[in-house]
XYZ file of C-alpha atoms in Angstrom:
523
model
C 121.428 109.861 -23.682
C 120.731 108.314 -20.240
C 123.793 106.237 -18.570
C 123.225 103.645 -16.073
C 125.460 102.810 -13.018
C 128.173 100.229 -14.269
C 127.962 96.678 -13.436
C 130.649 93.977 -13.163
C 129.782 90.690 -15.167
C 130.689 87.518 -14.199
C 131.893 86.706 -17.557
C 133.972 88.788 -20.154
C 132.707 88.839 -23.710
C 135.517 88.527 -26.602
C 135.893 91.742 -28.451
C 135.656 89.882 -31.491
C 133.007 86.471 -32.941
C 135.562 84.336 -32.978
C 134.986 81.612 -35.833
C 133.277 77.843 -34.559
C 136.553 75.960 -34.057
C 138.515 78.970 -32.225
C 135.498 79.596 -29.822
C 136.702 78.524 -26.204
C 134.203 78.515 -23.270
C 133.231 81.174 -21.289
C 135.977 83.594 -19.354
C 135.195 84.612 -15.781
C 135.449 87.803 -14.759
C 137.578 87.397 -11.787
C 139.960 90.569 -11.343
C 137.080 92.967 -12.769
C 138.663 93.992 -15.445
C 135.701 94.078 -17.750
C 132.760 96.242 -16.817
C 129.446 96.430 -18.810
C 127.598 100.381 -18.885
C 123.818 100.166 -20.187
C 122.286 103.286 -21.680
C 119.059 104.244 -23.383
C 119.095 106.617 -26.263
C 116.940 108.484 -28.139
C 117.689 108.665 -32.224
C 117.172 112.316 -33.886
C 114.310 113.216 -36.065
C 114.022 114.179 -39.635
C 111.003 115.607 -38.471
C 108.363 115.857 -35.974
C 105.990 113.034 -35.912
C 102.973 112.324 -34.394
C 103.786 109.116 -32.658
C 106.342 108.388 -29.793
C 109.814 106.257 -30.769
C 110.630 104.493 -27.346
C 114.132 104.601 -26.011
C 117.023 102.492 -27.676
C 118.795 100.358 -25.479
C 122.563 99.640 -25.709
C 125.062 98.510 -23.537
C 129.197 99.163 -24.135
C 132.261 96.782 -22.428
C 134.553 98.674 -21.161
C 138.181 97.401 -20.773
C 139.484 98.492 -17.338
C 143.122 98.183 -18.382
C 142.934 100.195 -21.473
C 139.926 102.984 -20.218
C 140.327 105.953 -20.928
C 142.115 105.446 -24.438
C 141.248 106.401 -28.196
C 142.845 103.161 -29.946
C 140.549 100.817 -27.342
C 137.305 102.338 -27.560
C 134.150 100.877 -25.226
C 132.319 98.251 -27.695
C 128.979 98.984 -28.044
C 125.824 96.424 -28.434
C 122.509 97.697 -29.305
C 120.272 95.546 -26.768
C 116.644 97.054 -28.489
C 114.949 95.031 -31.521
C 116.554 97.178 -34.206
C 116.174 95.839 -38.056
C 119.856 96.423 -38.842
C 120.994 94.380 -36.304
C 118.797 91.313 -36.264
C 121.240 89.473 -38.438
C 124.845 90.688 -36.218
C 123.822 89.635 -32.318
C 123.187 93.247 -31.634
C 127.393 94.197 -32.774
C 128.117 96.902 -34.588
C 130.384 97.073 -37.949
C 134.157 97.581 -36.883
C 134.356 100.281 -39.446
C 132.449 102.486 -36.513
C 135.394 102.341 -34.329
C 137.641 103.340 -36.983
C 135.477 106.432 -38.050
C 135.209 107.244 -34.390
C 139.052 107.255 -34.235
C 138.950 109.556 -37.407
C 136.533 111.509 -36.002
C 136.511 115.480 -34.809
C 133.863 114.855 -32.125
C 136.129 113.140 -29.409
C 135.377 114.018 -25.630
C 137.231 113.324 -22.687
C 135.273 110.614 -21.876
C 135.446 107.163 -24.395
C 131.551 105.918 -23.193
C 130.368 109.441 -24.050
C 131.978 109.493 -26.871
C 130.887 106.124 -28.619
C 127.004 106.499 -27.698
C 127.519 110.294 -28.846
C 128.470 109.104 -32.387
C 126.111 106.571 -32.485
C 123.288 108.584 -31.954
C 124.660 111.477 -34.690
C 126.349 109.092 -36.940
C 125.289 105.429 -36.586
C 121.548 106.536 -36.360
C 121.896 109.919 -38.906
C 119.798 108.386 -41.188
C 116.860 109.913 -40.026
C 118.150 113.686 -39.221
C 117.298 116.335 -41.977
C 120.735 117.415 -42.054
C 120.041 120.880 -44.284
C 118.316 122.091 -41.072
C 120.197 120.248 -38.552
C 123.245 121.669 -39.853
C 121.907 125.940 -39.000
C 120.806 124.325 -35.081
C 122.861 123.346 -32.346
C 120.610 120.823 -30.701
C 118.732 117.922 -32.318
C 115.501 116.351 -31.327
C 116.145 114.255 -27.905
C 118.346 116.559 -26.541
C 118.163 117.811 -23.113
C 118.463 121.382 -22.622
C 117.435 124.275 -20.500
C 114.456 126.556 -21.809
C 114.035 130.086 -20.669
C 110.452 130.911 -19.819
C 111.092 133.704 -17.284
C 113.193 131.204 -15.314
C 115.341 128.295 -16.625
C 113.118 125.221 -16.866
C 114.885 121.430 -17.952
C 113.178 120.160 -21.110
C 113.623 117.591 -24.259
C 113.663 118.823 -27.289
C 110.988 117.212 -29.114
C 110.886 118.937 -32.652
C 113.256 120.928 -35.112
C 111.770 123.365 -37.207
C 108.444 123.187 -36.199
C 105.517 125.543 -36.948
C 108.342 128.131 -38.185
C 110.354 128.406 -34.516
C 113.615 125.860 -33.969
C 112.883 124.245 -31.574
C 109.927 122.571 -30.139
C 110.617 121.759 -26.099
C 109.032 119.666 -23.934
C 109.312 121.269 -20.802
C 109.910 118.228 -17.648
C 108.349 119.904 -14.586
C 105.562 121.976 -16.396
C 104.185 118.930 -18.215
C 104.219 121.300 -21.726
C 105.504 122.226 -24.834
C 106.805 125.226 -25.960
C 108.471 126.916 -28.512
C 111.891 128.699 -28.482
C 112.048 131.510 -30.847
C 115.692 131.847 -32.033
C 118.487 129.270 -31.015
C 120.563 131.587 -28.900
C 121.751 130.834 -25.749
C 119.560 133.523 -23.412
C 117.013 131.389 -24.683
C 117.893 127.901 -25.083
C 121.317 126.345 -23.956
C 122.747 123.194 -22.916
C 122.459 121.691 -19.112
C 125.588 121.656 -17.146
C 125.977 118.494 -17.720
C 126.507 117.902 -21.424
C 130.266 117.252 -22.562
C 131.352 120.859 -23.713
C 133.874 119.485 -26.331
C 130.635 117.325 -28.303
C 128.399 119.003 -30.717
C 125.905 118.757 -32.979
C 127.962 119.719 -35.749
C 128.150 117.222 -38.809
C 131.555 118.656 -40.448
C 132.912 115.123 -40.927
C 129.405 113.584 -41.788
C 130.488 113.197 -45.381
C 133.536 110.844 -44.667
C 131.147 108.591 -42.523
C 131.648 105.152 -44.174
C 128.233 103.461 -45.111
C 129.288 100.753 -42.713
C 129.241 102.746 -39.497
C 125.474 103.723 -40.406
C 122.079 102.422 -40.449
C 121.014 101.395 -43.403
C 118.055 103.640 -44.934
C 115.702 100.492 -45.697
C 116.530 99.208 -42.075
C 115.439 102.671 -40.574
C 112.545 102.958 -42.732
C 111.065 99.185 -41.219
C 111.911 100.329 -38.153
C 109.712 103.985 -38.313
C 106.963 101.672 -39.611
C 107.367 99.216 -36.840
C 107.472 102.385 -33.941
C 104.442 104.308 -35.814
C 102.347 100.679 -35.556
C 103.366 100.543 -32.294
C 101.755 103.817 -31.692
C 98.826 103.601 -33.510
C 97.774 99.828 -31.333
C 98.361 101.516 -28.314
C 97.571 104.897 -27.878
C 93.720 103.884 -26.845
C 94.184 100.952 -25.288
C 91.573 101.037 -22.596
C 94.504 98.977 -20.618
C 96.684 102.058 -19.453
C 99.014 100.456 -16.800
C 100.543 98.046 -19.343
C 101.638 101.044 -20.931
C 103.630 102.916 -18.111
C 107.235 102.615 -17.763
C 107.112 100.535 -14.606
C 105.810 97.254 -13.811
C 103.104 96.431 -11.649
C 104.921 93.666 -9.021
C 102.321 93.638 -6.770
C 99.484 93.577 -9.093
C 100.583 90.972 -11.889
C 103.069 88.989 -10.394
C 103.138 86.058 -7.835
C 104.333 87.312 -4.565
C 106.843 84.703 -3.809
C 108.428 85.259 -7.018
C 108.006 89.610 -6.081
C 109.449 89.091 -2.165
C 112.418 87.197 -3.731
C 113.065 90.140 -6.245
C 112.839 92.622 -3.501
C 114.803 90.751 -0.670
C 117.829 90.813 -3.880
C 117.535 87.441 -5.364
C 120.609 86.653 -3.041
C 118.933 82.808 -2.415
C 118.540 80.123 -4.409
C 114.356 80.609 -5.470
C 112.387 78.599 -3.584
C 109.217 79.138 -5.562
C 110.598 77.187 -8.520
C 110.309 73.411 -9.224
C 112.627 71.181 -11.627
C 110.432 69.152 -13.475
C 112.900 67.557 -15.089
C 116.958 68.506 -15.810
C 117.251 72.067 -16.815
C 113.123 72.350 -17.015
C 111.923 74.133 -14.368
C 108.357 75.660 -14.023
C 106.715 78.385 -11.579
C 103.413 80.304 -10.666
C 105.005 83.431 -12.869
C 101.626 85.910 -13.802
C 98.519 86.531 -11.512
C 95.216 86.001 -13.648
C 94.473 89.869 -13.661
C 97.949 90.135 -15.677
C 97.039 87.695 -18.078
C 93.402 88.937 -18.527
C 94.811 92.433 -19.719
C 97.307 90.791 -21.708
C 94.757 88.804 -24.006
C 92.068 91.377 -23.702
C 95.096 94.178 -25.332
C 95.798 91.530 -27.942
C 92.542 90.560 -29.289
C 91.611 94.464 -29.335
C 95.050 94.479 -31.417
C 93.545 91.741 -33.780
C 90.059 93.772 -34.053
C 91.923 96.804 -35.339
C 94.112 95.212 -37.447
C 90.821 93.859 -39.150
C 89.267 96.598 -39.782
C 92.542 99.035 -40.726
C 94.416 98.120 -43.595
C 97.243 100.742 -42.277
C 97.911 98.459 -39.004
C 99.126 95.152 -39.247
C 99.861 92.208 -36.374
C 103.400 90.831 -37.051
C 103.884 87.062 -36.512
C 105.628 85.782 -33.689
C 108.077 83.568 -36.038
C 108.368 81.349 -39.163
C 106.464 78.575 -37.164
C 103.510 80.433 -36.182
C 101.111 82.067 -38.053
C 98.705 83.122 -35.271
C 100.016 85.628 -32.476
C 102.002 88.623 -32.565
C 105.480 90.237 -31.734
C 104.786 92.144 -28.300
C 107.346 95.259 -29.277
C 104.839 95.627 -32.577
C 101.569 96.159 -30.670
C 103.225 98.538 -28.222
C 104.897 96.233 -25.468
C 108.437 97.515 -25.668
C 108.634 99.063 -22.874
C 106.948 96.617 -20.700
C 108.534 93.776 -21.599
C 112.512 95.964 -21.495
C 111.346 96.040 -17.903
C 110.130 92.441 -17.611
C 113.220 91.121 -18.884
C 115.795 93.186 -16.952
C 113.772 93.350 -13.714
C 112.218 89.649 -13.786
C 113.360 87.051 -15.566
C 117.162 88.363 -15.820
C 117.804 87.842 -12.091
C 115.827 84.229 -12.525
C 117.861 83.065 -15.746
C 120.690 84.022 -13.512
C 119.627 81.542 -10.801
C 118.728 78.431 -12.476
C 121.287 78.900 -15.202
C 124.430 80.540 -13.943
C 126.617 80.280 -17.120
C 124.125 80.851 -19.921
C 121.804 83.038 -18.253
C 124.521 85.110 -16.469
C 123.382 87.800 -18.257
C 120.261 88.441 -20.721
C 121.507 90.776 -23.757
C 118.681 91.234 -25.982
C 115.343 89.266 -26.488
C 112.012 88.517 -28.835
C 109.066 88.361 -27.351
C 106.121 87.080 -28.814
C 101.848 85.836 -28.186
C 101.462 82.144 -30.120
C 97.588 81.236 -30.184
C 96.179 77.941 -30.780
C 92.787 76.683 -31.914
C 91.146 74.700 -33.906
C 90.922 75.423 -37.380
C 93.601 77.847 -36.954
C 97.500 76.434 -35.676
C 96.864 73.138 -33.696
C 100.233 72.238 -32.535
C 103.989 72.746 -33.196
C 106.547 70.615 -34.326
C 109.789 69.198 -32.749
C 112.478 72.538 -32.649
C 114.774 74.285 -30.755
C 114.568 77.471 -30.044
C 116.502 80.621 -31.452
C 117.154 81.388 -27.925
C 119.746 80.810 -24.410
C 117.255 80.746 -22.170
C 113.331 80.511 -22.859
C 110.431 81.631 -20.915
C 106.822 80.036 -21.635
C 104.267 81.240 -20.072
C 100.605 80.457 -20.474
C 97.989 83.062 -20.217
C 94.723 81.224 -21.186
C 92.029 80.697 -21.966
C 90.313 77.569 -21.342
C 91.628 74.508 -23.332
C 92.264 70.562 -23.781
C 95.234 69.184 -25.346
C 98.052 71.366 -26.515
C 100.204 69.839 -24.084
C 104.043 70.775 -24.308
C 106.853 67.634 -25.163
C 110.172 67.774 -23.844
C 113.273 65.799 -25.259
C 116.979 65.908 -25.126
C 119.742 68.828 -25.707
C 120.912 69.165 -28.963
C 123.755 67.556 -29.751
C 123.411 65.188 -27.042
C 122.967 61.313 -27.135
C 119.460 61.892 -25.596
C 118.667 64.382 -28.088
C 115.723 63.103 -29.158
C 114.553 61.210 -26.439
C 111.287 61.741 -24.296
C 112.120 63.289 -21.102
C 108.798 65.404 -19.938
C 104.933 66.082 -21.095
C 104.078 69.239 -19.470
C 100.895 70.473 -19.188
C 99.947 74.539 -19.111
C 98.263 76.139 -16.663
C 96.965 79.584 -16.816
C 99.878 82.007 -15.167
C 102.317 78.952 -15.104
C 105.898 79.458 -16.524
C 108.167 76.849 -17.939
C 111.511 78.008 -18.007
C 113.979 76.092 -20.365
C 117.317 76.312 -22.207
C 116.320 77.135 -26.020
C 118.797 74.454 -27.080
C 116.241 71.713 -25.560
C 114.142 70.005 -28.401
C 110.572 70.776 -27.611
C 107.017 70.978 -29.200
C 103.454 71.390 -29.095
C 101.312 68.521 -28.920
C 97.967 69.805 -30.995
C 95.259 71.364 -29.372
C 91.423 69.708 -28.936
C 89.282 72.025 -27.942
C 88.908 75.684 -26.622
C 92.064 78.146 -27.149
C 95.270 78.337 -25.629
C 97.294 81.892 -26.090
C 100.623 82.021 -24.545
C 103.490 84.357 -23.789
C 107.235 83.905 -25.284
C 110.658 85.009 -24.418
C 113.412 84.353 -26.331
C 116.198 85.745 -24.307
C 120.266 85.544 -25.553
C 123.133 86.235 -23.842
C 125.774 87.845 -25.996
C 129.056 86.185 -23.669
C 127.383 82.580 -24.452
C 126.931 83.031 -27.960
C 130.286 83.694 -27.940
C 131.750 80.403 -26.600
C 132.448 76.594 -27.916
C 129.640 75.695 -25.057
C 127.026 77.422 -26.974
C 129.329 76.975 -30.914
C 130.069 73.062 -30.619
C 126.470 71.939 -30.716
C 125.263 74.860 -32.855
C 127.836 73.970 -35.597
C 128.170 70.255 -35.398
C 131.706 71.222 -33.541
C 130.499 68.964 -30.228
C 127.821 67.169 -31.371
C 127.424 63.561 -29.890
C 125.976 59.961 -31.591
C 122.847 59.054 -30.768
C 122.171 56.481 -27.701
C 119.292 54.525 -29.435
C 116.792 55.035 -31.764
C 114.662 57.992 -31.572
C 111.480 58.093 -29.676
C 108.652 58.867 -32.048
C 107.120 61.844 -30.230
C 110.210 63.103 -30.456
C 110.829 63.273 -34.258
C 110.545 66.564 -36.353
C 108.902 66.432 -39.754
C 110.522 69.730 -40.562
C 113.702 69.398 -39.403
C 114.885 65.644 -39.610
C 116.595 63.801 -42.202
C 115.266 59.941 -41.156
C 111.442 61.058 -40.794
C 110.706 59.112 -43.602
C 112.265 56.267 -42.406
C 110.715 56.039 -38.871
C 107.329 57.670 -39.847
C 106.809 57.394 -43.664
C 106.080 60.204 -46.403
C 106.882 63.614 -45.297
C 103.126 65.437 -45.707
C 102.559 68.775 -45.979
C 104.244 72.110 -44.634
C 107.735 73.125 -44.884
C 110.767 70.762 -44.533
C 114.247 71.647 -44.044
C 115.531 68.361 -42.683
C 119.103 68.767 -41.630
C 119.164 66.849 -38.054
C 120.951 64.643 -37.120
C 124.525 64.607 -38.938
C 125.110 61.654 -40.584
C 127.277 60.670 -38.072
C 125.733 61.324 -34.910
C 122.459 59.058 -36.391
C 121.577 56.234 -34.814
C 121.694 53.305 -36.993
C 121.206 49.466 -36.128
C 120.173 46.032 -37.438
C 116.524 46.320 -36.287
C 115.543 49.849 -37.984
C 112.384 49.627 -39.678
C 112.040 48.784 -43.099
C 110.011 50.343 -45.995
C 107.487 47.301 -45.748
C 107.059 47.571 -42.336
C 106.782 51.459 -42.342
C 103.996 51.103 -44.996
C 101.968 48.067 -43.119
């Protein structure tokens, strides 16, 4: 368990989803008494495996008022794609705060104590408890190794080869092997809470609620070990390192902004239109590695049937998910070193802070996907950024804000570049216009802020709560086959592909003496 420095947000988040109609907009943070604590974990092991499992990142609010108490425990959010929590926002059951409260394992400290069980309890679906249960440390553990002197180390395997513990030793740069678990050999760093162990004497009262689910755990293994498998001999090592390369693969302006503290308003950015805003984001050599990782991806996946390319999303069926090809840890870093501090600039209340994200390639050709219909996205804020290659067409529409009168109204064509971002709230109606020629592959970030998600601003629209009548009649670009109940009345017979029409509500839809009719649709 690594813990980060604690930051003050500028908003609070509710310690509950409140339901549509008792959402209320966003809090400020004024007085400071909400604080948010990031940490990285690292789940336990049923056994040793032959491919890494990157960190798991969480972050707990922490009531000022109430901290240090049992009864009002830190909340904790699990930030990191995880299966189980796709579906929750990144929350976690109540029922774990209860079975923390009911717990044996309590230490001094509430933060320590919350990631602690989460880790042993939330994540135990994965720990061979038979043999956990005769050890006191578990795999991810620090602890101090005695080879002559006292050397820091991880423990990277239980039970392995016949010895308890395999160690990865920090300094040295090697594994080793302790041969009993006794404390002249192996014991715990100064640093580790005295009063938490390893011990799972309550695990049988655990409710089922306050765990990962077993077929959740299982899609995740398969998702880390695919991961692994894509990357370990990629030829491209740097994307692969746990920093990223500023100077090297970003544009400087947007790199001396970053490093002077993003205390100004960015300079480097231009607003293309309300709430659009585009910038000179990637260099080429960035991109280059990017699509040269990805295709190698593509070749593999071809010729193994054990490695498969996930799909960015339900819309696209050529690309992949950047965590599944091995990108988790570059684009954790991307989001929290990059494009957090810019979401925070051109979007102060919904990108005040970035909580969790999907990243994703989309490629378009022809004879493969050629455009994209009208959508929003499942996202706050949305980062677009093409990488390449050469193209014509597949130009990008703008329209209106959901639930706004402009809605779907024409307000922007814009046109990718290679290294170009367009930066946009996912709640703006968008698509792609179909590609002619050549092939355009572009990077995606879906980024969501936990606070907003919480609030009427971002619940009204979303749930038909604040959702306005249309100005005029829709602009044809700016219709959705999939999604919108009067195609057929503006554009004739729905064609092909999947429909869910839904938009508008019947009464936020325009209607007026000079709509079409069927004749005229037809002629």
């Amino acid at each position: 368990i690594n813990i980060e420095k604690p930051i003050k947000p500028k908003y609070k988040c509710p310690e509950t989803h409140p339901s549509p109609t008792d959402a209320k907009p966003v809090l400020e943070n004024t007085n400071g008494d909400e604080m948010r604590v990031r940490a990285t974990v690292r789940p336990l092991l049923r056994d040793a495996t032959d491919f890494k499992i990157p960190p798991i990142k969480v972050e707990l609010d922490v009531n000022i008022n109430s901290y240090p108490s049992e009864t009002s425990l830190p909340r904790l959010w699990i930030r990191s794609s995880l299966s189980a929590i796709e579906s929750t926002g990144g929350g976690i059951h109540p029922k774990f705060y209860d079975a923390i409260r009911n717990s044996s394992h309590k230490g001094n400290n509430p933060i320590e104590t919350v990631l602690w069980h989460f880790v042993h309890r939330y994540l135990r679906r994965n720990a061979d408890f038979e043999k956990v249960k005769r050890l006191r440390f578990q795999v991810g553990d620090e602890v101090l190794a005695n080879v002559g002197n006292w050397e820091h180390g991880t423990v990277v395997a239980i039970w392995d080869e016949g010895f308890p513990y395999r160690i990865h030793l920090h300094d040295i740069g090697q594994d080793v092997h302790a041969p009993c678990d006794m404390d002249d050999v192996i014991k715990a760093p100064p640093k580790m809470p005295s009063n938490l162990n390893n011990s799972l004497d309550d695990d049988d009262s655990w409710p089922e609620e306050a765990k990962i689910s077993q077929a959740s755990w299982m899609e995740d293994m398969r998702n880390w070990k695919n991961a692994y498998e894509f990357s370990k001999n990629s030829p491209e090592k740097e994307l692969f390192d746990k920093t990223f390369q500023n100077n090297k693969w970003i544009n400087p302006k947007v790199n001396k902004w970053l490093c002077d503290g993003c205390c100004n308003t960015p300079d480097f950015v231009e607003e293309i239109s309300p709430n659009i805003f585009s910038f000179q984001l990637f260099t080429t050599d960035f991109c280059n590695a990017i699509i040269s990782e990805y295709e190698r991806c593509e070749t593999l996946a071809s010729q193994t049937k054990q490695l498969r390319i996930v799909r960015p999303n339900s819309m696209n069926n050529y690309g992949a998910i950047m965590k599944n090809i091995g990108f988790q840890s570059l684009i954790d870093i991307m989001q929290d070193e990059i494009l957090a501090p810019i979401a925070a600039a051109l979007f102060p209340i919904v990108g005040a802070e970035l909580t969790e994200q999907h990243c994703f390639l989309v490629r378009y050709a022809p004879g493969e996907d050629l455009g994209l219909d009208m959508h929003v996205d499942e996202s706050d804020i949305t980062f677009n950024v093409c990488l390449g290659k050469e193209f014509t067409g597949a130009g990008l529409q703008f329209c209106g804000m959901l639930g706004s009168p402009d809605h779907r109204h024409q307000s922007l064509r814009y046109k990718h570049s290679v290294g170009q971002c367009v930066v946009h709230l996912g709640a703006q109606r968008h698509g792609a216009d179909d590609i002619v020629t050549g092939e355009r592959i572009n990077l995606i970030s879906w980024n969501r802020n936990k606070v907003w998600r919480r609030s009427s601003g971002y619940m009204g629209p979303m749930y038909q709560l604040d959702y306005k009548r249309e100005a005029g009649p829709p602009d044809l670009v700016c219709l959705s086959k999939t999604h919108d109940v009067d195609w057929e009345t503006y554009c004739g017979p729905r064609e092909g592909g999947r429909s869910f029409p839904w938009c508008p509500p019947d009464f936020a839809r325009h209607v007026s003496d000079d709509m079409p009719t069927k004749e005229e649709i037809v002629k």
